[in-house]
Each structure stands twice: as structure tokens, then as C-alpha cells.
Amino acid sequence: MEWIIALVIGVMTASGVYLVLRARTFPVVLGLTLLSYAVNVFLFTMGRLQVGQAAIISPNATAYTDPLPQALVLTAIVIAFGMTAFLIVLALKARSELGNDHVDGLSYVAEEQAVKSRQKAGN
Amino acid sequence: MSSIWPVLPVLWPLVGGIALLFSRLGSLQLQRSISLLFTAGLITLTLKTLSVAVSEGHQVYLLGNWLAPFGIVLVLDKLSALMVLLTAVLSMFALLYAIAQDTDKQGEDFHTLFQIQLFGLNGAFLTGDLFNLFVFFEVLLLASYGLLLHGGGRLRTKGGLHYVVINLVGSSLFLFAVGTLYGVLGTLNMADLADKMATVSADDQGIVAAAALLLLVVFGIKAAIFPLYLWLPGAYATTSAAVAALFAIMTKVGLYAIIRVHGTLFAEQAGPLAGLHTDLLLWLGMLTLILAVFGVFAARGLKEQAAFLILASVATLLVGIGIDNNAALSASLYYLIHSTLIGGAMFLLADLVARGRGSYADKLRSAPAMARGIVMGSLFLASAIAIAGVPPLSGFFGKVLILDSAIGHPLQAWIFTVVLLGSLLMMIALARSGSILFYQVDEQGRNDGATINTKATGVMIALLMMSPLLVVAAGPVTALTEQVAQQLADSQSYIHAVLSQSAVSGK
């Protein structure tokens, strides 16, 4: 089971990093979401992989799984959720204010205008 | 007995933030009074916590009365007390300036965000748990996103977007590092981590070192260390002046985290892993300093220049931390107090100048003479002297102390060359901006700037006055920073204080 989990974390992180490096805000948001998924699964595995074991002390349990990573993941999920929501709103605001969804919004517009004016001058 | 002092500076601004949420029903005047009241209260409270930390040593508060390695602890020591006090003082000036310039009228909930920002900062300074540090980082970041974007504007949105994205990537890296440390050592309490660091088997040392360096990347993003500083000029130069002044402490949170986490975890008791970050910090500090000085030269406006000056101060501090001895740490802390306050003053001044020049704003181009040019020019001169490190103001003493502690270090020649050359170049760049702004006046044009805002200028002058004050009080302040450095060097006492803290009995 370990190698599947490791592969999942690796693929998600790689995809996340690739998307974060894209030039449009939407892929960047998706990339950050994937990164946070990857880190959540990673935190989970740090308590070692156990199947069907109790996390809370009970008289019937024979073995336990580490409950702390589960608490950490819960916190991390909530925070990542809030941050993603904020980022989406910010990306929408940037889209409406800067007129495009490029991460370098303003300078991108300026460059585009410079290219156009140069083309006009050429004609 | 669990001490109450570590938790009070964290709770106080949180209560303030919640009270301000309700005060939205009232007038802006009411919100301002409440915000001022809570910030002034925070200064008094943090003065008291500093005196407790100095006289009584480590103070530990067990959250929920859970014993140390199992629950979350808040720890007050001299370093955290000093940082919390510094934050409170700086925030008072930032708040007064925001009120004087009506920054809080540009959008809603400025004061709530401001108090929550202080809540996050104080929490980050006082926590003794690595995961809790992550949580407080997120609190202070979320508040800072709100403050950074406060008032809106296209440039602000663009700078804000970069700031938010890079910090979210940083948060993911933080969790990877925390998870790795937990996976190997089975604890997240900093004292317990430090205690167990010596027992790491040879096979796992590489993994722990990787996690530690990942943490360094995370703190490096916050502190704006090369090559992770590119977000800083865009974010700081475009936000409102009061917020930029408050953010002078934000980069220092990253530096504090390096001192606290790496300094505690990788002190002598860590065995082969001890001090794995110091040489790296020294080199990165020098590299950052060089690039920051280039930035100071290349800046197109005074606000951008102020942002690069903040970066240069961070770099100088990194060099101080990288030298890694008690004297250097003590000197760095003195320089940290100076650079935080004066960096904040520089942003306020840049804003005053920009308002005075009207449509020319803070651009480094010759413009019609502004109102009260002589006053503004003199203030610029004083701030430039303080921040570039020319005698007789505090920047000079900070740098002398840092350089003095570098004597005898293997990289002594490098440190002296970079720091001194950096100061010289900064001075030239500042002289150039000063002469463009105040001497090369366009005689024909008409100034369309605002008249001088007396209250705002008063706040800026008061903040700038901290520099001569730091010189006059250099004796007591350096005595305090030396005590802080000594206490930090004795990491065993930190570990002992946290792990031996007994719970409150039920009676």
C-alpha cells in the first residue's frame, strides 16, 4: 500500500507544481488546491499507515492508529479551504480590475499595447 | 503553576477584533477609539510581560491544561517578549497614521483586520509548538491579505495576488516540513523536538535535515531572503502607507521563526545536525544584501525604494544571525528594533512625499516644488541617515555592533566588504533620490499636491524620533538584547522550562 500512497502524493505534488507555474490565475488556483490535497495525504501517512484501527481509546481495541495526524489534517483542510476561497475571490477581482486573467495582469497589458503600437508604426 | 502572561498578549487583540466587529454598528469614530484603546492597552500589557520575562525567566502556559509534549504550549521568554512589545509600539504608530490619513475610510473593517493581524503576530511570537506556529502564520497572513488589499486599486490587486500565491505555496511547504519532522520524531513541541534531536538515528538525519531546510525556505519566503524576495517590492510599494509600515514587522516574523525554530532545534544538543543553517544564512544574507542594494538603486519611486531598504535590513540581520555567536545575535536584535521602526517611518515619509507632490506621486522625477519642501526634505535627510547607517543615528550603532561581532569569523573579510559597501551604495542612492525630490525642482510647473497633513507628519516624526531614542537608550537596550541572546544560547533551560511545566490542579 505504501507505494500507491507515495505515488499518489508524488503525482499530485508534481501536477500541483506544474499548474502553479502556469501564467493564468485559474490553473494557479487549481495547482494550489492539488498541492494542499497532496500535503493532506502526506500528513496523514506521517502517523504510519494503519487499516481499521481505533484512534480513540476504547476497551475493545487491540491496536491503535496515531490520532494526531488526523487532527493536523483536519486543521490543514479547513485552512486550505478558507485560503482557496479567498484566492478565488481575489483572482476574480484581478480579472475584473486588470481586464485579463494573466498573473502579471498590468505589465501583460502594457506589453500587449506596446507590441500593437509597434505593429501600427510598422504599417 | 501555569503562568498567565504568555496568553494575554494573544487574547487581548483577539478580543479587540471581536469587539470591533460589533462596533461596526456604531460610527467610525467609535471604531477608531476602540482600536486605539486596544492598541494602547497592548503596549501596556506587553511592557508588563517584558518585565515579567526579564525578572522571572521562562513563562509557560499550557493550553487546555494539557501537559507539555502532548498539548500546545505558549512560551514567553525574553526574545518573544521583546518582539511582542516591538509589534505593539509599531502598530500604534501605524494605526495613528492610518487614522490621520483616513486610510480606514477607504474600505470596511480596517480596524478589525488590524487587531486580528496583531493577534496572529503575537501568537506566532509566543507559541512553543510547530504546528501552532503554522496556524498563527495563517491567521496573520489572512489578516495581512485583507490589509494589503484594503482600499483597492489595480496595482494593489496585482501585488496582492503575487503575495497571496507565494504565501500559499509557502504554507504547503510548511506542512510538508512539519509532517516530515513529526514522522521521524513523533512530536511537534519545539522543546521536545530539540530534546529528541540528539537521538535521531544516522539513517534519519538526512530526512530531518531536509525538513529543516524546507522550513528555512518557508521562513525565507516570509523574511524575503534571496531568491524568495521578489514578491516584497510589489506588495509593499503598492499598499497603503500605514499597512506598509505595519508590515515592516512581517519580514521580521520570518527572521524570528528562524532564530526560534532553527536556533532551538539545531543548537549544540542536536549533535551532528547542530548549526546546519548558519553558514547558509550568512551567504544568503550577503547575496540578498547585494541584490537589495541594486534594488535601492534601480527603484523608480520612493515607496519601492523603501521596500528595498526593508529588504536590505533583513539581509543585514541574516548576516548577523549567520555569524552565530552571542554578540552577533545581541547586535542583530538591536538592529532589528531599529530597522523595524525606521523602516516603518520610511514608508510613512514616502507616503507624505507622494501626497505632497500630487500627480507626480513618489516617482523619482523632477516635479514642481511641494508644499513645505524644507520640512519634508529635512525629514528625508534624517530618515536616510538613520536607515543607511550613518552616525549619529541608530542604524550606525546597529551596524557597528554587528560588524564588531564578526571580527574573528572565518568570513570576516567578506562580511565587512559586503556590509560596508552596501551601506555606502545605499547612501549614494538615497542622496540621489533626495536631490531629485527636493533640489531638482521644476520651476515652471504648478504643484497640484495636497497641503501638508500636520497630524500625519507628527506621527511620522514621532516614529522617526525612535532612532535618536535608541541611541540615547543604547545602554539599557543593548543590555536587554545581550540578556536575550544569553537566554537563547542556553537552549537547555528552554527545553527544561517547557517540559517540566506542571498542570494546574483541579481544585
XYZ file of C-alpha atoms in Angstrom:
630
model
C 0.000 0.000 0.000
C 2.884 2.347 0.746
C 3.947 2.686 -2.864
C 0.439 3.596 -4.041
C 0.182 6.361 -1.449
C 3.679 7.589 -2.269
C 2.817 7.617 -5.966
C -0.437 9.498 -5.345
C 1.335 12.151 -3.274
C 4.110 12.458 -5.822
C 1.803 12.782 -8.831
C -0.442 15.286 -7.084
C 2.512 17.407 -5.967
C 4.076 17.324 -9.439
C 0.786 18.308 -11.080
C 0.286 21.000 -8.458
C 3.721 22.497 -9.016
C 3.225 22.420 -12.793
C -0.124 24.189 -12.539
C 1.145 26.796 -10.039
C 3.779 27.763 -12.594
C 1.157 28.458 -15.310
C 0.540 32.006 -16.442
C -3.238 32.218 -15.857
C -4.837 32.573 -12.463
C -7.288 29.664 -12.788
C -4.638 26.942 -13.270
C -2.702 28.525 -10.390
C -5.723 28.163 -8.108
C -6.141 24.537 -9.209
C -2.440 23.921 -8.645
C -2.580 25.257 -5.115
C -5.617 23.078 -4.421
C -3.769 19.994 -5.676
C -0.752 20.900 -3.556
C -2.932 21.156 -0.481
C -4.522 17.743 -1.278
C -1.057 16.245 -1.601
C 0.096 17.720 1.677
C -3.029 16.497 3.462
C -2.476 12.903 2.337
C 1.207 13.293 3.236
C 0.370 14.450 6.769
C -1.999 11.504 7.126
C 0.701 8.997 6.266
C 3.099 10.512 8.792
C 1.219 8.644 11.540
C 2.112 5.449 9.593
C -0.447 3.556 7.526
C -2.926 1.510 9.571
C -6.135 -0.095 8.396
C -9.226 -0.377 10.575
C -7.615 0.628 13.855
C -9.165 2.804 16.531
C -7.923 6.366 17.009
C -9.616 6.883 20.387
C -9.025 4.729 23.445
C -11.669 2.019 23.786
C -11.764 -1.191 25.850
C -12.245 -3.386 22.760
C -9.359 -2.058 20.704
C -6.283 -4.227 20.372
C -4.152 -1.725 18.456
C -4.361 1.976 17.749
C -3.582 4.381 14.978
C -1.959 7.748 15.697
C -4.764 10.294 16.178
C -2.577 13.389 15.992
C -2.032 13.466 12.200
C -5.787 13.205 11.787
C -6.244 16.318 13.908
C -3.496 18.070 11.956
C -5.084 17.140 8.632
C -8.441 18.417 9.811
C -6.901 21.788 10.686
C -4.950 21.898 7.440
C -8.062 21.107 5.369
C -10.057 23.894 6.995
C -7.275 26.430 6.493
C -6.639 25.384 2.887
C -10.373 25.622 2.221
C -10.582 29.171 3.500
C -7.443 30.240 1.679
C -8.640 28.752 -1.629
C -11.967 30.545 -1.300
C -10.136 33.810 -0.671
C -7.801 33.239 -3.607
C -10.692 32.560 -5.993
C -12.349 35.823 -4.986
C -9.052 37.660 -5.386
C -8.458 36.070 -8.804
C -11.941 37.173 -9.911
C -11.245 40.684 -8.621
C -7.950 40.741 -10.503
C -9.722 39.529 -13.645
C -12.279 42.324 -13.473
C -9.852 45.078 -12.490
C -6.915 44.214 -14.713
C -9.031 43.152 -17.684
C -7.356 39.761 -18.115
C -6.576 36.674 -16.095
C -2.813 36.748 -16.536
C -0.935 36.541 -13.226
C 1.133 39.560 -14.232
C -2.044 41.412 -15.245
C -0.892 45.013 -15.693
C 2.517 44.549 -17.239
C 0.969 41.952 -19.542
C -1.499 44.578 -20.770
C 1.294 47.134 -21.155
C 3.388 44.706 -23.200
C 0.480 43.837 -25.415
C -0.173 47.508 -26.083
C 3.494 48.114 -26.820
C 3.510 45.281 -29.355
C 0.342 46.609 -31.014
C 1.649 50.155 -31.269
C 4.901 48.877 -32.732
C 2.925 46.902 -35.336
C 0.940 50.047 -36.163
C 4.129 52.059 -36.519
C 5.451 49.329 -38.824
C 2.388 49.597 -41.072
C 1.701 26.642 38.134
C 0.969 27.583 34.587
C 1.711 31.262 34.009
C -0.970 33.524 32.567
C 1.441 36.006 30.924
C 2.115 34.206 27.628
C -1.565 34.039 26.730
C -2.622 37.615 27.481
C -0.899 39.377 24.523
C -2.508 36.777 22.227
C -6.020 37.059 23.625
C -6.114 40.840 24.002
C -6.100 41.779 20.273
C -8.472 38.894 19.515
C -10.961 40.330 21.998
C -10.304 43.734 20.400
C -11.007 42.363 16.928
C -14.266 40.785 18.049
C -15.334 43.976 19.865
C -14.587 45.937 16.686
C -16.790 43.602 14.645
C -19.701 44.632 16.837
C -18.704 48.296 16.816
C -19.413 48.368 13.070
C -22.949 49.165 14.143
C -21.608 52.446 15.550
C -19.718 55.258 13.894
C -16.190 55.219 12.500
C -15.217 57.413 15.430
C -16.280 54.647 17.830
C -14.249 52.063 15.898
C -11.214 54.329 15.989
C -11.497 54.853 19.741
C -11.861 51.134 20.430
C -8.953 50.267 18.146
C -6.739 52.913 19.764
C -7.792 51.744 23.215
C -6.873 48.134 22.483
C -3.573 49.040 20.839
C -2.606 51.318 23.740
C -3.665 48.538 26.112
C -1.461 46.117 24.201
C 1.564 48.376 24.713
C 0.978 48.480 28.479
C 0.375 44.748 28.576
C 3.495 43.919 26.574
C 5.613 46.241 28.740
C 4.437 44.244 31.732
C 5.112 40.894 30.007
C 8.614 42.091 29.135
C 9.322 42.947 32.754
C 7.963 39.546 33.825
C 10.084 37.771 31.210
C 13.204 39.647 32.294
C 12.759 39.138 36.011
C 11.248 35.647 36.143
C 12.676 33.694 33.208
C 10.599 31.388 31.011
C 6.855 31.569 31.433
C 4.875 28.627 30.083
C 1.126 28.447 29.552
C -0.444 25.065 28.895
C -3.435 25.482 26.602
C -6.365 23.432 27.875
C -4.134 22.307 30.767
C -2.565 19.540 28.664
C 0.989 18.652 29.678
C 3.846 19.803 27.519
C 4.723 17.402 24.729
C 1.066 16.365 24.300
C -0.762 19.671 24.315
C 0.058 23.037 22.821
C 2.145 25.418 24.908
C 2.632 29.145 24.733
C 6.078 30.198 25.905
C 7.109 33.677 26.935
C 10.840 34.279 27.028
C 12.852 37.461 26.646
C 13.006 37.246 22.847
C 9.268 36.756 22.380
C 8.512 39.483 24.933
C 10.774 41.885 23.060
C 9.160 41.066 19.694
C 5.645 41.439 21.067
C 6.495 44.837 22.562
C 8.094 45.970 19.307
C 4.979 44.911 17.381
C 2.729 46.811 19.775
C 4.771 50.019 19.515
C 4.993 49.892 15.720
C 1.287 49.105 15.389
C 0.387 52.152 17.471
C 2.189 54.446 15.028
C 0.727 52.658 12.009
C -2.757 52.967 13.472
C -2.351 56.660 14.293
C -1.113 57.317 10.773
C -3.984 55.367 9.242
C -6.424 57.471 11.256
C -4.646 60.740 10.403
C -4.759 59.964 6.670
C -8.253 58.413 6.743
C -6.919 55.107 5.383
C -9.635 53.374 7.384
C -12.334 55.238 5.405
C -11.278 53.604 2.138
C -12.983 50.340 2.940
C -14.680 48.431 5.689
C -13.277 46.573 8.654
C -9.806 48.101 8.607
C -9.645 48.141 12.407
C -10.906 44.568 12.809
C -8.310 43.288 10.351
C -5.686 45.363 12.114
C -6.385 43.782 15.505
C -6.551 40.265 14.012
C -3.202 40.962 12.367
C -1.786 41.732 15.816
C -3.432 38.566 17.156
C -1.662 36.480 14.512
C 1.682 38.218 15.033
C 1.623 37.862 18.817
C 0.542 34.245 18.534
C 3.424 33.471 16.184
C 5.855 35.116 18.604
C 4.576 33.282 21.665
C 3.782 29.770 20.551
C 6.013 26.869 21.515
C 4.519 24.369 19.090
C 5.499 23.982 15.454
C 2.036 23.233 14.100
C 0.560 26.041 16.161
C 3.143 28.308 14.561
C 1.724 27.275 11.189
C -1.795 28.123 12.358
C -0.757 31.557 13.630
C 1.136 32.170 10.384
C -2.100 31.531 8.523
C -4.007 33.879 10.839
C -1.528 36.694 10.348
C -1.350 36.044 6.609
C -5.092 36.077 6.113
C -5.343 39.371 8.009
C -2.404 40.730 6.015
C -4.110 39.815 2.719
C -7.076 41.888 3.813
C -4.944 44.815 4.952
C -2.734 44.701 1.859
C -5.714 44.946 -0.468
C -7.504 47.492 1.715
C -8.609 50.437 -0.381
C -8.324 48.536 -3.653
C -6.704 49.685 -6.883
C -5.251 47.784 -9.818
C -1.605 47.823 -8.739
C -2.585 46.712 -5.269
C -4.594 43.803 -6.649
C -1.686 42.682 -8.808
C 0.877 42.923 -5.990
C -1.590 41.256 -3.628
C -2.169 38.319 -5.962
C 1.550 37.528 -6.094
C 1.823 37.883 -2.326
C -1.096 35.555 -1.658
C 0.007 32.870 -4.125
C 3.606 32.686 -2.922
C 2.480 32.543 0.693
C 0.028 29.735 -0.068
C 2.849 27.767 -1.690
C 4.859 28.526 1.461
C 2.066 27.161 3.646
C 2.075 23.883 1.708
C 5.838 23.587 2.138
C 5.459 24.349 5.850
C 3.038 21.439 6.222
C 5.371 19.099 4.322
C 8.203 20.057 6.663
C 6.075 19.741 9.805
C 4.762 16.360 8.644
C 8.261 15.058 7.971
C 9.513 16.140 11.400
C 6.509 14.514 13.054
C 7.014 11.347 11.055
C 10.607 10.995 12.245
C 10.488 12.426 15.771
C 6.858 11.889 16.766
C 6.370 15.284 18.361
C 5.689 18.879 17.346
C 6.539 20.672 20.573
C 9.674 22.719 19.870
C 11.304 21.919 23.207
C 10.563 18.218 22.805
C 11.803 18.286 19.201
C 15.049 19.888 20.354
C 15.357 17.318 23.133
C 14.895 14.377 20.744
C 17.129 15.801 18.024
C 20.201 14.074 19.509
C 18.510 10.674 19.360
C 17.885 10.782 15.593
C 19.486 7.724 14.026
C 22.124 8.183 11.346
C 19.671 6.951 8.673
C 17.100 9.579 9.552
C 19.465 12.526 9.833
C 19.174 13.287 6.153
C 15.379 13.394 6.354
C 15.437 15.708 9.381
C 17.955 17.974 7.648
C 15.715 18.079 4.571
C 12.733 19.056 6.721
C 14.803 21.728 8.469
C 15.893 23.212 5.160
C 12.298 23.130 3.901
C 11.354 25.112 6.995
C 14.140 27.529 6.145
C 12.554 28.011 2.697
C 9.186 28.722 4.331
C 10.627 31.264 6.752
C 12.729 32.602 3.904
C 9.554 33.431 1.973
C 8.205 35.341 4.985
C 11.521 37.090 5.624
C 12.127 37.727 1.899
C 15.518 36.033 1.585
C 17.174 35.615 -1.827
C 15.824 34.106 -4.080
C 12.391 34.347 -2.467
C 12.073 38.110 -2.121
C 10.554 39.046 -5.469
C 7.053 39.437 -4.048
C 8.109 42.054 -1.496
C 8.662 45.256 -3.523
C 5.428 44.803 -5.458
C 3.355 44.131 -2.373
C 4.878 46.737 -0.030
C 5.235 49.567 -2.538
C 1.628 49.436 -3.694
C -0.253 49.051 -0.419
C -1.322 51.940 1.808
C 1.434 53.580 3.854
C 0.063 52.632 7.270
C -0.171 48.978 6.259
C 3.300 49.000 4.702
C 4.655 50.486 7.938
C 2.995 47.734 9.972
C 4.377 45.159 7.528
C 7.901 46.255 8.464
C 7.442 43.727 11.294
C 6.162 40.969 8.958
C 9.536 40.162 7.425
C 10.917 40.043 10.959
C 8.442 37.281 11.814
C 10.318 35.093 9.357
C 13.628 36.008 10.982
C 12.175 35.403 14.443
C 10.970 31.965 13.317
C 14.472 31.123 12.076
C 16.016 32.190 15.387
C 13.368 30.364 17.390
C 12.925 27.121 15.447
C 16.356 26.576 13.925
C 18.134 28.175 16.865
C 16.376 25.906 19.373
C 16.187 22.688 17.360
C 19.713 22.812 15.984
C 21.617 24.157 18.986
C 24.562 22.185 20.401
C 22.387 19.401 21.802
C 21.425 18.346 18.238
C 24.744 16.513 17.749
C 25.741 16.114 14.096
C 22.823 18.262 12.916
C 23.769 21.259 15.066
C 24.076 24.587 13.275
C 23.173 23.234 9.847
C 21.587 26.537 8.818
C 24.111 29.171 9.935
C 26.638 29.174 7.088
C 23.851 29.053 4.558
C 22.184 32.060 6.194
C 25.387 34.045 6.149
C 25.905 33.547 2.410
C 22.249 34.101 1.582
C 22.267 37.236 3.729
C 25.215 38.707 1.875
C 23.698 37.820 -1.500
C 20.352 39.323 -0.502
C 22.099 42.470 0.687
C 23.848 42.950 -2.648
C 20.632 42.462 -4.602
C 18.678 44.693 -2.227
C 21.203 47.490 -2.774
C 20.810 47.072 -6.551
C 17.079 47.355 -5.958
C 17.523 50.545 -3.939
C 19.423 51.993 -6.901
C 17.008 50.777 -9.550
C 13.808 51.822 -7.753
C 11.585 54.144 -9.773
C 9.729 55.555 -6.794
C 10.329 56.340 -3.156
C 7.936 53.636 -1.913
C 9.699 50.992 -3.967
C 12.990 52.270 -2.608
C 11.669 51.972 0.955
C 10.639 48.374 0.207
C 14.155 47.538 -0.966
C 15.577 49.247 2.140
C 13.452 46.882 4.243
C 14.961 44.031 2.234
C 18.472 45.354 2.891
C 17.769 45.469 6.628
C 16.519 41.865 6.538
C 19.716 40.888 4.733
C 21.901 42.634 7.320
C 20.010 40.785 10.056
C 20.553 37.483 8.261
C 24.265 38.168 8.214
C 24.067 38.833 11.962
C 22.196 35.593 12.619
C 24.559 33.709 10.307
C 27.646 34.872 12.235
C 26.168 32.769 15.004
C 27.589 33.971 18.281
C 26.035 35.676 21.273
C 27.417 39.124 20.484
C 26.176 38.924 16.888
C 22.708 37.844 17.969
C 22.521 40.643 20.511
C 23.676 43.168 17.892
C 21.171 41.811 15.375
C 18.338 42.257 17.853
C 19.338 45.890 18.415
C 19.436 46.375 14.644
C 16.097 44.585 14.333
C 14.396 47.044 16.676
C 15.947 49.966 14.801
C 15.222 48.725 11.297
C 11.622 47.787 12.062
C 10.769 51.220 13.459
C 12.753 53.266 10.946
C 11.664 51.105 8.003
C 8.102 51.867 9.054
C 8.920 55.588 9.282
C 10.388 55.475 5.767
C 7.101 54.174 4.334
C 5.169 56.912 6.137
C 7.542 59.556 4.784
C 7.286 58.169 1.242
C 3.522 58.494 1.518
C 3.734 62.087 2.815
C 6.042 62.998 -0.072
C 3.779 61.266 -2.608
C 0.749 63.171 -1.358
C 2.667 66.452 -1.363
C 3.767 66.006 -4.984
C 0.280 65.316 -6.299
C 0.213 63.776 -9.760
C 3.957 63.101 -9.706
C 3.390 60.961 -6.611
C 6.564 59.294 -5.341
C 8.192 58.906 -8.772
C 11.868 59.836 -8.777
C 11.486 62.589 -11.359
C 11.832 66.331 -11.050
C 8.495 67.926 -10.204
C 7.148 71.318 -9.103
C 8.155 72.164 -5.538
C 5.873 70.611 -2.935
C 4.358 72.445 -0.001
C 6.725 72.653 2.977
C 9.566 71.193 0.927
C 12.123 72.153 3.556
C 10.382 70.234 6.338
C 9.930 67.187 4.118
C 13.498 67.400 2.882
C 14.874 67.559 6.414
C 12.757 64.596 7.431
C 14.026 62.680 4.410
C 17.600 63.546 5.333
C 17.127 62.315 8.912
C 15.417 59.087 7.801
C 18.082 58.432 5.173
C 20.823 58.903 7.775
C 19.075 56.536 10.148
C 18.357 53.807 7.608
C 21.645 53.859 5.698
C 23.606 53.608 8.956
C 25.417 56.941 9.136
C 26.291 58.400 12.530
C 24.801 59.770 14.753
C 21.551 57.771 14.433
C 20.748 54.216 15.497
C 21.419 52.431 12.177
C 25.087 53.225 12.556
C 25.296 51.693 16.037
C 23.450 48.576 14.931
C 25.816 48.017 12.048
C 28.910 48.726 14.157
C 27.757 46.174 16.727
C 27.137 43.552 14.038
C 30.500 44.167 12.371
C 32.239 44.153 15.737
C 30.868 40.677 16.437
C 32.096 39.488 13.029
C 35.758 40.101 13.922
C 37.484 36.751 14.040
C 34.859 34.981 11.920
C 36.388 32.939 9.060
C 34.400 35.012 6.544
C 35.267 38.307 8.228
C 36.629 39.934 5.067
C 33.507 39.092 3.077
C 31.154 40.309 5.789
C 32.949 43.642 6.199
C 33.184 44.253 2.456
C 29.558 43.467 1.701
C 28.032 45.311 4.660
C 30.179 48.429 4.321
C 29.956 48.608 0.536
C 26.210 48.044 0.799
C 25.877 50.942 3.242
C 27.914 53.233 1.014
C 25.870 52.396 -2.078
C 22.624 52.824 -0.160
C 23.785 56.240 0.973
C 24.586 57.268 -2.610
C 21.216 56.017 -3.852
C 19.376 57.862 -1.088
C 21.342 61.056 -1.746
C 20.359 60.762 -5.387
C 16.648 60.344 -4.571
C 16.833 63.237 -2.115
C 18.382 65.594 -4.632
C 15.869 64.609 -7.340
C 12.914 65.008 -4.992
C 13.896 68.184 -3.185
C 16.578 70.036 -5.218
C 15.823 69.441 -8.884
C 12.592 71.385 -8.742
C 10.689 72.109 -11.916
C 10.371 75.920 -11.734
C 7.712 76.309 -14.433
C 5.167 73.739 -13.318
C 2.471 74.192 -10.700
C 2.263 71.852 -7.760
C -1.083 70.031 -7.587
C -0.332 68.126 -4.395
C -2.189 68.248 -1.125
C -1.133 70.635 1.606
C 0.739 69.144 4.488
C -1.225 66.920 6.873
C 0.051 68.096 10.255
C -1.241 65.138 12.267
C 0.178 62.546 9.863
C 3.516 64.353 9.711
C 3.541 64.454 13.513
C 3.072 60.675 13.674
C 5.901 60.169 11.195
C 8.226 62.451 13.167
C 7.361 60.660 16.396
C 8.210 57.308 14.805
C 11.454 58.731 13.435
C 12.306 60.029 16.940
C 12.633 56.385 17.996
C 16.019 56.414 16.283
C 17.695 59.076 18.499
C 15.862 57.489 21.419
C 17.506 54.156 20.595
C 20.880 55.913 20.579
C 20.291 57.660 23.900
C 18.967 54.442 25.464
C 21.586 52.287 23.734
C 22.995 51.164 27.103
C 19.814 49.647 28.554
C 18.644 48.345 25.159
C 21.881 46.501 24.392
C 21.932 45.207 27.976
C 18.495 43.756 27.285
C 19.434 42.293 23.889
C 22.515 40.712 25.457
C 20.299 39.066 28.060
C 18.027 37.842 25.267
C 20.974 36.360 23.372
C 22.271 34.669 26.519
C 18.902 33.153 27.257
C 18.635 31.902 23.668
C 22.082 30.341 23.799
C 21.008 28.321 26.819
C 18.528 26.136 24.957
C 18.562 23.554 27.750
C 16.778 25.952 30.083
C 14.073 26.491 27.423
C 13.622 22.743 26.999
C 13.561 22.197 30.730
C 11.096 25.032 31.402
C 8.621 23.731 28.822
C 8.837 20.020 29.564
C 8.779 20.365 33.343
C 5.764 22.670 33.443
C 3.159 21.113 35.734
C -0.554 21.321 35.058
C -2.996 23.315 37.151
C -4.714 21.047 39.665
C -8.495 20.776 39.579
C -9.079 22.424 42.942
